Coordinates of C-alpha atoms in Angstrom, one line a residue:
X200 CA 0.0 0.0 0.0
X201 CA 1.0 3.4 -0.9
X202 CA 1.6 5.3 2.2
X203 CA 2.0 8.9 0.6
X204 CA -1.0 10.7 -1.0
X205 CA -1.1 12.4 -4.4
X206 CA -2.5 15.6 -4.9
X207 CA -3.8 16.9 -8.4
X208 CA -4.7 20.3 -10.2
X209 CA -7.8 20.2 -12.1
X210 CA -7.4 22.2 -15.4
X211 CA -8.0 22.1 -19.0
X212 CA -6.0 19.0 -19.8
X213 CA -7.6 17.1 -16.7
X214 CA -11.2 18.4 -16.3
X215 CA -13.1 15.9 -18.1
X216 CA -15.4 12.6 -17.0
X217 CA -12.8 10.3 -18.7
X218 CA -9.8 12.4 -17.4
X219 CA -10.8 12.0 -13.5
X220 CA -11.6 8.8 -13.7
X221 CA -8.5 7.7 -15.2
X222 CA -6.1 10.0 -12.5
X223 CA -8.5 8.5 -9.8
X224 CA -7.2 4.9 -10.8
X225 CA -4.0 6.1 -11.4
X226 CA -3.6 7.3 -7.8
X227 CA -4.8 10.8 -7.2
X228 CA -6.5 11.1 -3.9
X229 CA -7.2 14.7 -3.5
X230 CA -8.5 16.8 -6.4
X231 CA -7.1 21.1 -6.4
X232 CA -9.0 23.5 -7.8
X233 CA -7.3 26.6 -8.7
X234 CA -9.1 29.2 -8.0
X235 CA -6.7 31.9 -9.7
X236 CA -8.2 30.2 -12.7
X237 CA -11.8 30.0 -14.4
X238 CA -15.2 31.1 -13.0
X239 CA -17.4 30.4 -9.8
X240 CA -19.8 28.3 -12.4
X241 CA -16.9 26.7 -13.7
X242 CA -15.8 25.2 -10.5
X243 CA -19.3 24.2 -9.2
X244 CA -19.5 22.1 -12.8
X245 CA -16.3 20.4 -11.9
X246 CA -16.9 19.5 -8.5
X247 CA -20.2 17.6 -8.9
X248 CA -17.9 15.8 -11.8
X249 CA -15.7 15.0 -9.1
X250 CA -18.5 13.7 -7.0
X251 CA -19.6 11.6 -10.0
X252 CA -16.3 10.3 -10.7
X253 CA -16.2 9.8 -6.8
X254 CA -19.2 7.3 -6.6
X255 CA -18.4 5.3 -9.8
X256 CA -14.8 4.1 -9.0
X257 CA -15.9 3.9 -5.0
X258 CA -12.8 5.4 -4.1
X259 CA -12.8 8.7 -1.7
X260 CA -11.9 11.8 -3.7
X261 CA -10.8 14.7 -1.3
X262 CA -11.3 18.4 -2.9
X263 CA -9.2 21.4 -2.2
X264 CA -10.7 24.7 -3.0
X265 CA -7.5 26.9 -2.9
X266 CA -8.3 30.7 -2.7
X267 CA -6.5 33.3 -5.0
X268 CA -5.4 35.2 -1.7
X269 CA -4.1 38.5 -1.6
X270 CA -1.5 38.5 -4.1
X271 CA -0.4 41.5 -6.1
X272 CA -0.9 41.5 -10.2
X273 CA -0.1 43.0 -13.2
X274 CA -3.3 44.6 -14.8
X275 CA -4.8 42.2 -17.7
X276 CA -3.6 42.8 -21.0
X277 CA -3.5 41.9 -24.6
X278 CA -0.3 40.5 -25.3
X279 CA 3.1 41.2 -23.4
X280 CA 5.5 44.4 -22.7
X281 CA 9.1 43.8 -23.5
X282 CA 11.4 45.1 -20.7
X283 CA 15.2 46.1 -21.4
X284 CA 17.6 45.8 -19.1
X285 CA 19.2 48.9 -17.7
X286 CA 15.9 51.1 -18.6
X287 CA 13.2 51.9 -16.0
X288 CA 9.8 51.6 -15.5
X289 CA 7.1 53.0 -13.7
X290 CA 4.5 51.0 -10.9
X291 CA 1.0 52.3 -10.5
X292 CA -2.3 50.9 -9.6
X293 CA -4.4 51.1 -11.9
X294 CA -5.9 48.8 -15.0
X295 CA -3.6 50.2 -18.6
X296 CA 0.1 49.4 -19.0
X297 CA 2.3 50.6 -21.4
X298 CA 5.7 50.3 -22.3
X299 CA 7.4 52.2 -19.6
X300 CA 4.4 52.3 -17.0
X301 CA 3.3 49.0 -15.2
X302 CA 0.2 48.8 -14.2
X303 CA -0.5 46.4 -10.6
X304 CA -3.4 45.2 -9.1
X305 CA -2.6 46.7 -5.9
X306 CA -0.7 49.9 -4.3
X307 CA 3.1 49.0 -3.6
X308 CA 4.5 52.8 -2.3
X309 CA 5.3 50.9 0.5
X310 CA 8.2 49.8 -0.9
X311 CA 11.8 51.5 -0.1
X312 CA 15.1 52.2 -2.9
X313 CA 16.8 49.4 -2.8
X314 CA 14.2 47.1 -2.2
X315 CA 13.3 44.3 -5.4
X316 CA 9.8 44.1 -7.2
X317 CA 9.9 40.6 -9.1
X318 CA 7.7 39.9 -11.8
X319 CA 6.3 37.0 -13.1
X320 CA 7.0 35.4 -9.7
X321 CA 10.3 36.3 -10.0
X322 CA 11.3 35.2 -13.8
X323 CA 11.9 39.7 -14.0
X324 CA 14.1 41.1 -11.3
X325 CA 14.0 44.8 -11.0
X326 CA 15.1 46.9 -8.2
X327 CA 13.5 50.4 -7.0
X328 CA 15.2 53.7 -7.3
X329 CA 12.5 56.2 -6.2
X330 CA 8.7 56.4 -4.8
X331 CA 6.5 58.7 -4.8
X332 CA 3.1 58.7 -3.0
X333 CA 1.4 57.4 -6.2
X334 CA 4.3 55.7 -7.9
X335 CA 7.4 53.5 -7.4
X336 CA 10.5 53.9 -10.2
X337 CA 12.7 50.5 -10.7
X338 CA 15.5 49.5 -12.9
X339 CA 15.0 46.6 -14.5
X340 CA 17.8 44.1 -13.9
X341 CA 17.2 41.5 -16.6
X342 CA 15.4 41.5 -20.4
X343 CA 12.2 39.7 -20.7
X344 CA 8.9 39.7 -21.7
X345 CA 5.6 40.7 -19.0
X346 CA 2.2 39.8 -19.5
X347 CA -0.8 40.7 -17.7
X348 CA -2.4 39.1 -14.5
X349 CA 1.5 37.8 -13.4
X350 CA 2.1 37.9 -9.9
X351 CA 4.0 40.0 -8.5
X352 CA 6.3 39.6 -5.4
X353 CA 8.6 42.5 -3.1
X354 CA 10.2 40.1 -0.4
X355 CA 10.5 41.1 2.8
X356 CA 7.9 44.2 2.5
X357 CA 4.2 44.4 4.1
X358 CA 2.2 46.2 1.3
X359 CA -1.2 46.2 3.6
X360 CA -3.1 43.5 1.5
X361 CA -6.4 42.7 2.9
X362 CA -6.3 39.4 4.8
X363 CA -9.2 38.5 2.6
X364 CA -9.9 39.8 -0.6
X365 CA -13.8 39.8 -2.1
X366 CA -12.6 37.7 -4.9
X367 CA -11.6 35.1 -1.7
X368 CA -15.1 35.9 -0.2
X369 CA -16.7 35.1 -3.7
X370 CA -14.9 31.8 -3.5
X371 CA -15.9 30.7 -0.4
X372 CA -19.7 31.1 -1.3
X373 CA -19.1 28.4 -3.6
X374 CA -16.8 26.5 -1.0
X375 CA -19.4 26.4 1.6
X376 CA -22.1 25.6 -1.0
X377 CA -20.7 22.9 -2.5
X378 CA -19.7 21.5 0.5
X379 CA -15.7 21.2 -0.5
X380 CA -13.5 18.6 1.3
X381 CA -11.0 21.5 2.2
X382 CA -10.0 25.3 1.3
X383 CA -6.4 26.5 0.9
X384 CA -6.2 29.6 2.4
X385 CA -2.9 31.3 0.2
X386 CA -0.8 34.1 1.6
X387 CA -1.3 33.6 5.0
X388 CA 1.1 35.8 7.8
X389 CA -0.1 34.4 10.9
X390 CA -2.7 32.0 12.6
X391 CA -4.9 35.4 12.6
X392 CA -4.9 35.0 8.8
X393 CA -6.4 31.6 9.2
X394 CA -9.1 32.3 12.1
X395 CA -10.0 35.2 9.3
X396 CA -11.1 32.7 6.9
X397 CA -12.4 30.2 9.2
X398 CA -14.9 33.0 10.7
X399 CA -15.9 33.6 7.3
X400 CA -16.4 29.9 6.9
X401 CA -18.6 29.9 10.1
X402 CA -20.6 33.0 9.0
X403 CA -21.8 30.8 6.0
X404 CA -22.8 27.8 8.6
X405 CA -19.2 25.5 6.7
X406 CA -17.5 23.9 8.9
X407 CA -14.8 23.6 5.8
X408 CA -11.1 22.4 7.2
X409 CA -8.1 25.2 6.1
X410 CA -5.2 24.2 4.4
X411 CA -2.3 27.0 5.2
X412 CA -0.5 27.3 2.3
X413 CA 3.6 29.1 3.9
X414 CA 4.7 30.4 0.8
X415 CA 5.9 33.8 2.4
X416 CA 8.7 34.8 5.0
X417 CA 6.9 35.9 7.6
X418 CA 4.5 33.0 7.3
X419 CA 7.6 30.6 7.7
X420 CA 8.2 32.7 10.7
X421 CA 5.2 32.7 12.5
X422 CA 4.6 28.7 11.6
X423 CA 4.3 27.4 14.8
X424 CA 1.0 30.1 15.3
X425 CA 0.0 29.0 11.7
X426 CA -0.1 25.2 12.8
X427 CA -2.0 25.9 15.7
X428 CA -5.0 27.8 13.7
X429 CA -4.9 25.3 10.4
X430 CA -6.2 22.0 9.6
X431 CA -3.2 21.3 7.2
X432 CA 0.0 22.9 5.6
X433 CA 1.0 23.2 2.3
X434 CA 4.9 24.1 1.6
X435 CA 3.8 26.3 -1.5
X436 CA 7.6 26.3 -2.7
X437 CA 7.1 28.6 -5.9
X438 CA 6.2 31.4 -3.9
X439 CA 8.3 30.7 -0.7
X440 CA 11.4 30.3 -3.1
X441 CA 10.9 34.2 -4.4
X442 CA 10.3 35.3 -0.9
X443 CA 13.0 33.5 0.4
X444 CA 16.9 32.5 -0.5
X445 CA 16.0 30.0 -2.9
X446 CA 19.2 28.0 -1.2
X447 CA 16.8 28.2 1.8
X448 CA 13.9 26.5 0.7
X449 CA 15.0 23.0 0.7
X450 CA 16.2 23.8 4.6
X451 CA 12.4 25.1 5.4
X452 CA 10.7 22.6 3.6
X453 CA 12.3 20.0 6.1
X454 CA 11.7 21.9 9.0
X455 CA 8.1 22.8 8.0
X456 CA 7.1 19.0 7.4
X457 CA 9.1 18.1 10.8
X458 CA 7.2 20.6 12.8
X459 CA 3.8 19.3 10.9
X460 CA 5.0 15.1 11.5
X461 CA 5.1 16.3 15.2
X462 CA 1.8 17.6 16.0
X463 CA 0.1 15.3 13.5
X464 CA -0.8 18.3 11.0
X465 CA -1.3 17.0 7.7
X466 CA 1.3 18.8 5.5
X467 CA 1.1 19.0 1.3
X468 CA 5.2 19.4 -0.2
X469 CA 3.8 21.3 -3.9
X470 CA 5.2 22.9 -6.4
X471 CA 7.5 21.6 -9.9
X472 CA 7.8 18.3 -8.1
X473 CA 7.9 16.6 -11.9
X474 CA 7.6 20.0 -13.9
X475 CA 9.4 18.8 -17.0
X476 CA 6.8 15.7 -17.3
X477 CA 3.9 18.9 -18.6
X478 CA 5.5 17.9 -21.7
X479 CA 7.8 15.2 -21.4
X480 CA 7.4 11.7 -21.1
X481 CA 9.6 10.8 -18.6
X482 CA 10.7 13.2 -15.6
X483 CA 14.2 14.4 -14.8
X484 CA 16.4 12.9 -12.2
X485 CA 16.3 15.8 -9.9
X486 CA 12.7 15.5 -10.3
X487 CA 12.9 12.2 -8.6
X488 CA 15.0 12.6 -6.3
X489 CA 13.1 16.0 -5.3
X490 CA 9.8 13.6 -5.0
X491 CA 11.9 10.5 -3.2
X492 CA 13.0 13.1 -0.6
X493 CA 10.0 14.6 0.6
X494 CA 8.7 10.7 0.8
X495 CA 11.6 10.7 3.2
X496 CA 11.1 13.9 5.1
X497 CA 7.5 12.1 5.9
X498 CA 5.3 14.5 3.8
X499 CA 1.5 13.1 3.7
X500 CA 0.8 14.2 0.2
X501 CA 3.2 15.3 -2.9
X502 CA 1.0 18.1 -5.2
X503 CA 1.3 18.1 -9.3
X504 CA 0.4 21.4 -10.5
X505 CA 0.8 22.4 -14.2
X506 CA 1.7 19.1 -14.2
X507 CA -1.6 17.5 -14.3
X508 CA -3.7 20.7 -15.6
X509 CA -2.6 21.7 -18.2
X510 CA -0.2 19.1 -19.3
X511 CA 0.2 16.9 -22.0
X512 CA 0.0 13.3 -20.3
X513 CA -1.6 14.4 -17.1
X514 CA -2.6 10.5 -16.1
X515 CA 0.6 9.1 -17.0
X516 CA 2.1 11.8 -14.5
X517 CA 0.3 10.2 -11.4
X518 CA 1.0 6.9 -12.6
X519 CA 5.1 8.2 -13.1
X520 CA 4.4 9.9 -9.1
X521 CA 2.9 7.1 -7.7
X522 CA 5.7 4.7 -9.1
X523 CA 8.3 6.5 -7.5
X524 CA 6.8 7.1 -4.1
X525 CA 5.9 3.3 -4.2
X526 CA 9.7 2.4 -4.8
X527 CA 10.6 5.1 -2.0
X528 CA 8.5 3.3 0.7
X529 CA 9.9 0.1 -0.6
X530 CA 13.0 0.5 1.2
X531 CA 15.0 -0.4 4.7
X532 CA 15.9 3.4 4.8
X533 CA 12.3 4.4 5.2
X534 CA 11.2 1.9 7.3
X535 CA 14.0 3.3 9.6
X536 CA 13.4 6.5 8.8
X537 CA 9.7 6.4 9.6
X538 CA 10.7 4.4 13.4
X539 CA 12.8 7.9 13.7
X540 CA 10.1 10.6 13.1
X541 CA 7.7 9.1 15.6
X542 CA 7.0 11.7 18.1
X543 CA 6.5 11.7 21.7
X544 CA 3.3 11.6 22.4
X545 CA 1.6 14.5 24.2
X546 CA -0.7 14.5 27.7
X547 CA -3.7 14.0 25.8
X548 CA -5.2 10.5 26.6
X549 CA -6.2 9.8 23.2
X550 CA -2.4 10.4 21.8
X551 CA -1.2 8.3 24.1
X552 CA -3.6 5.1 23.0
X553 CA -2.4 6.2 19.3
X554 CA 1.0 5.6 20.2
X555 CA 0.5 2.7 22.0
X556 CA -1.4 1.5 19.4
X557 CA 1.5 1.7 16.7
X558 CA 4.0 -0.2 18.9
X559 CA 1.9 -3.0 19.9
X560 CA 0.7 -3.2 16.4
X561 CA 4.3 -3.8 15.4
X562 CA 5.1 -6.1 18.2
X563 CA 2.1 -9.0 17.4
X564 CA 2.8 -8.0 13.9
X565 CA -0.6 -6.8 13.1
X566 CA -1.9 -6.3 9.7
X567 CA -3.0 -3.2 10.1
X568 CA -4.2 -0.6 13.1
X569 CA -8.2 -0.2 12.7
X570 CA -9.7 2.9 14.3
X571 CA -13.2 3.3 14.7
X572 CA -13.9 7.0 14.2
X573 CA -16.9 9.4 13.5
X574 CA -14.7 12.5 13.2
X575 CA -11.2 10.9 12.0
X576 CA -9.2 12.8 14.2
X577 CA -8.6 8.8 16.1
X578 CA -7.1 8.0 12.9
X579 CA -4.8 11.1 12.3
X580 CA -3.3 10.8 15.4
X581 CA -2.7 6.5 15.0
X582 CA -1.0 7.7 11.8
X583 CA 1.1 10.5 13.4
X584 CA 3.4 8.0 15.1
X585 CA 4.2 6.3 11.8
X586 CA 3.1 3.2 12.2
X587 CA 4.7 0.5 10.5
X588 CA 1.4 -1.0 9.2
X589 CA -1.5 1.4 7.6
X590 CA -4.3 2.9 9.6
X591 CA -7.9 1.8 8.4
X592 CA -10.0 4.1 9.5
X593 CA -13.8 3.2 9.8
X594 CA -16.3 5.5 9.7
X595 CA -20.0 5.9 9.0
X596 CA -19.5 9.7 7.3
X597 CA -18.7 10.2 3.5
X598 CA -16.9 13.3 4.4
X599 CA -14.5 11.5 7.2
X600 CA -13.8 9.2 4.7
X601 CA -12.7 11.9 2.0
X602 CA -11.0 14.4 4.6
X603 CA -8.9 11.3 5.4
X604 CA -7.7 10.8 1.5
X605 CA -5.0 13.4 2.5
X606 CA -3.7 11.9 5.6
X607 CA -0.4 10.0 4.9
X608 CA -0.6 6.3 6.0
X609 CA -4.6 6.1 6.2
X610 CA -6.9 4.0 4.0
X611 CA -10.8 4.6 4.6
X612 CA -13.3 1.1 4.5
X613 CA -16.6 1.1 3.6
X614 CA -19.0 3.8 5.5
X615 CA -20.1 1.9 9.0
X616 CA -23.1 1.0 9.8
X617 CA -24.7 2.6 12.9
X618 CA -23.6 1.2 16.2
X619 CA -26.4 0.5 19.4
X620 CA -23.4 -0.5 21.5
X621 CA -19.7 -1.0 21.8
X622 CA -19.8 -4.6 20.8
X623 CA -21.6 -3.0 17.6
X624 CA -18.6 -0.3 17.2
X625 CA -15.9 -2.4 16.9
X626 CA -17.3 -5.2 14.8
X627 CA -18.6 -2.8 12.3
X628 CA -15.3 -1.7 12.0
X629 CA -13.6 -4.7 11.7
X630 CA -16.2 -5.6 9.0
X631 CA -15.0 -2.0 6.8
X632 CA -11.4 -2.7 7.3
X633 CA -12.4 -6.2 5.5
X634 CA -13.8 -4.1 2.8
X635 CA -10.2 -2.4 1.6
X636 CA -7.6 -4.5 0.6
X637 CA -5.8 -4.6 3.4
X638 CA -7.1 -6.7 6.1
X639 CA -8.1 -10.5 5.3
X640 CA -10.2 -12.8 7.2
X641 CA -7.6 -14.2 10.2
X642 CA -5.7 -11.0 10.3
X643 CA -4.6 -9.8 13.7
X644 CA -5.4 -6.5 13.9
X645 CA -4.9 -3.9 16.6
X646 CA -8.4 -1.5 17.1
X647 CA -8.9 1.8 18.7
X648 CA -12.5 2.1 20.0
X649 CA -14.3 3.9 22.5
X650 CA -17.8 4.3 23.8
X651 CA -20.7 6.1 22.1
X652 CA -21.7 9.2 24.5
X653 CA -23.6 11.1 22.7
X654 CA -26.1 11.4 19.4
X655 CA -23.2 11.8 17.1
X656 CA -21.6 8.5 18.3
X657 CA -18.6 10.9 18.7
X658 CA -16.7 10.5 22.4
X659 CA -12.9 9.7 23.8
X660 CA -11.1 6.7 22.4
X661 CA -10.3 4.7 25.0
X662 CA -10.1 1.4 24.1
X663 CA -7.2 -0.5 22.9
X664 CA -7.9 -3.9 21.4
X665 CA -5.7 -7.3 19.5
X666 CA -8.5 -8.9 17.3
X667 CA -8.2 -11.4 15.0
X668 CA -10.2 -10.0 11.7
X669 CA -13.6 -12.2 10.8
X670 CA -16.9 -12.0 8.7
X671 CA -19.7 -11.9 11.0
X672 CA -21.7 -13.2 8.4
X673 CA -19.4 -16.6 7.8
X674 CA -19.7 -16.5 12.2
X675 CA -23.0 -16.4 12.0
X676 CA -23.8 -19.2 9.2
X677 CA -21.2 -21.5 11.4

């Protein structure tokens, strides 16, 4: 089984029935929608395809709505603006470039001489020389070519974005409608950030988990804060690598999935993981060792972005992703590796039964740890302390079981049935872990359990149990 999840963009080259179907079999768990790209209608269309895609291969699809966030832009335009290095040009806001006079999305007089304004994500260094109150001069640095609606980046400077944008708002409309998996909140500075969106969320009655996407500075800063407030991390490298040392990236990257592994945050590693594969066959070798890596750093899902939506081979992408994560967990090295990145586990009672759980699982040799769950958060933390066998989490909720599509090291049965008593709970659970391909009839298994306290059949886990894995219905016709 394939511990590590793979994440795809939806776009042109992927959006069809066929197409989803096909990256569904080929591996992709979780679905991105780009919401930089297209139209609100647009992305309502393509999630009940999803859905649709969903229920006809019966396996649990995860969505990601990722918001456009507060990121500066050059106006829209028809065609491109040739820059010369060694001229200047001119910054405004405002909606008309021309050849010497750039027109952005957003004010940026907060900038300082010397400071850098990068453009096209930083493909156009240029550096500023004067500012005005409605204005901001730069030398351009290197030749190149600019076309409209390219972001924009000035590391290291607060510009005074809104924390949420109207577009963002307009977004989550559609998020909370639709009743998404998750949302990617982009941009973010702080937990505050987060809390922002999830109020939004709340004022819309979702109840929508937020991805934090760190792909600025002070976001890698304040991480610990950003953890605390999100339901996942992404490590949004294209961004992070123009507002940081680009040398430093690979160095935050580890410590950001680290931090994640250790408080049982599911965390996404994104960005040109097999870039050259949009339109080549095969991907390059730094391509696979970049993927093999993050494996190794203990990343729960790998992201394909251009990759998969606008690329020429988008399925045989996943299938190429999915081979070499395969041949990465196929290895002594991360076997020990995963033994090494199990944390401590905190005062909470229910981390310490996950823990527990994992280490007796691997002393009787279990098959696999099942966890009876109605909000999967029993499951996330069994898979936090890397077990050495996968987490089968069963649950009676469709949405559990697609939320879980992102967690590393988790499979999801067959919904549950509804319990009337413990008894009830833990066969039914057995019986969906013999639904995967996992567990077989005569497999010890370890289970995590506890009692149902309340209409939601929600409570503490509190029960730790070796079970050897049976059909009640061949029990009963014995």
């Amino acid at each position: 089984m394939r511990t590590t999840k793979i994440v795809c963009t939806i776009g042109p080259a992927s959006a069809s029935r066929n197409s989803l179907r096909r990256l569904a079999e080929a591996g992709m768990s979780v679905a991105r929608l780009n919401a930089s790209h297209g139209t609100p209608e647009h992305r309502r269309e393509l999630i009940e395809r999803i859905r649709t895609v969903e229920q006809n291969t019966d396996r649990p699809v995860a969505i990601i709505h990722d918001l456009p966030g507060p990121k500066v832009r050059t106006a829209p335009m028809d065609g491109t603006v040739h820059l010369d290095a060694g001229t200047t040009v001119e910054y405004v806001q405002g909606k008309t470039t021309t050849n010497d006079r750039i027109a952005l999305s957003h004010d940026i007089t907060a900038v300082e001489s010397g400071d850098r304004v990068l453009l096209d994500d930083g493909r156009i260094e240029t550096t500023v020389t004067d500012v005005s109150e409605s204005a901001v001069t730069a030398c351009v640095e290197n030749s190149d070519d600019i076309g409209g609606r390219k972001g924009v980046v000035v590391p290291g400077v607060e510009l005074g974005l809104p924390t949420i944008t109207e577009r963002d708002r307009r977004e989550l409309r559609v998020a909370a409608e639709k009743e998404v998996d998750f949302v990617a909140a982009s941009f973010v500075r702080d937990g505050d950030s987060v809390r922002a969106i999830s109020r939004v969320l709340s004022d819309l009655d979702a109840t929508t988990p937020i991805i934090a996407k760190v792909e600025r500075g002070i976001a890698v800063r304040n991480l610990d804060d950003i953890i605390d407030a999100a339901d996942g991390v992404m490590v949004a490298r294209g961004d992070l690598g123009v507002e940081i040392p680009l040398e430093s990236v690979p160095i935050v990257q580890k410590r950001i999935i680290r931090r994640c592994r250790d408080t049982g945050t599911p965390v996404i590693t994104a960005t040109e993981m097999l870039e050259s594969m949009t339109s080549a066959r095969r991907p390059t070798r730094a391509e696979a060792s970049d993927v093999a890596n993050a494996v190794f750093d203990g990343t729960d899902a790998v992201m394909l972005s251009g990759e998969t939506a606008v690329g020429d081979h988008p399925v045989l992408v996943v299938e190429t992703m999915a081979r070499l994560v395969e041949r990465v967990e196929d290895t002594a090295e991360y076997d020990d590796l995963r033994r090494q990145q199990a944390p401590e586990a905190d005062s909470a009672q229910s981390d310490k039964l996950a823990r527990s759980a994992s280490v007796l699982g691997r002393d009787i040799d279990a098959t696999a740890i099942v966890v009876a769950t109605a909000s999967g958060k029993t499951a996330v933390r069994a898979a936090k302390f890397r077990p050495s066998m996968p987490v089968v989490a069963a649950t009676p909720s469709e949405s559990v079981r697609r939320r879980l599509a992102l967690s590393g090291g988790i499979v999801s049965g067959p919904p549950t049935e509804t319990a009337t008593s413990a008894d009830d709970v833990i066969g039914n659970a057995v019986e969906s872990a013999l639904g995967t391909d996992i567990v077989s009839s005569g497999d010890r298994v370890v289970v995590i359990s506890g009692p149902r306290n309340d209409d939601a059949g929600t409570g503490t886990s509190n029960l730790l149990k070796i079970h050897v894995a049976s059909d009640r219905s061949s029990n009963a016709r014995e």
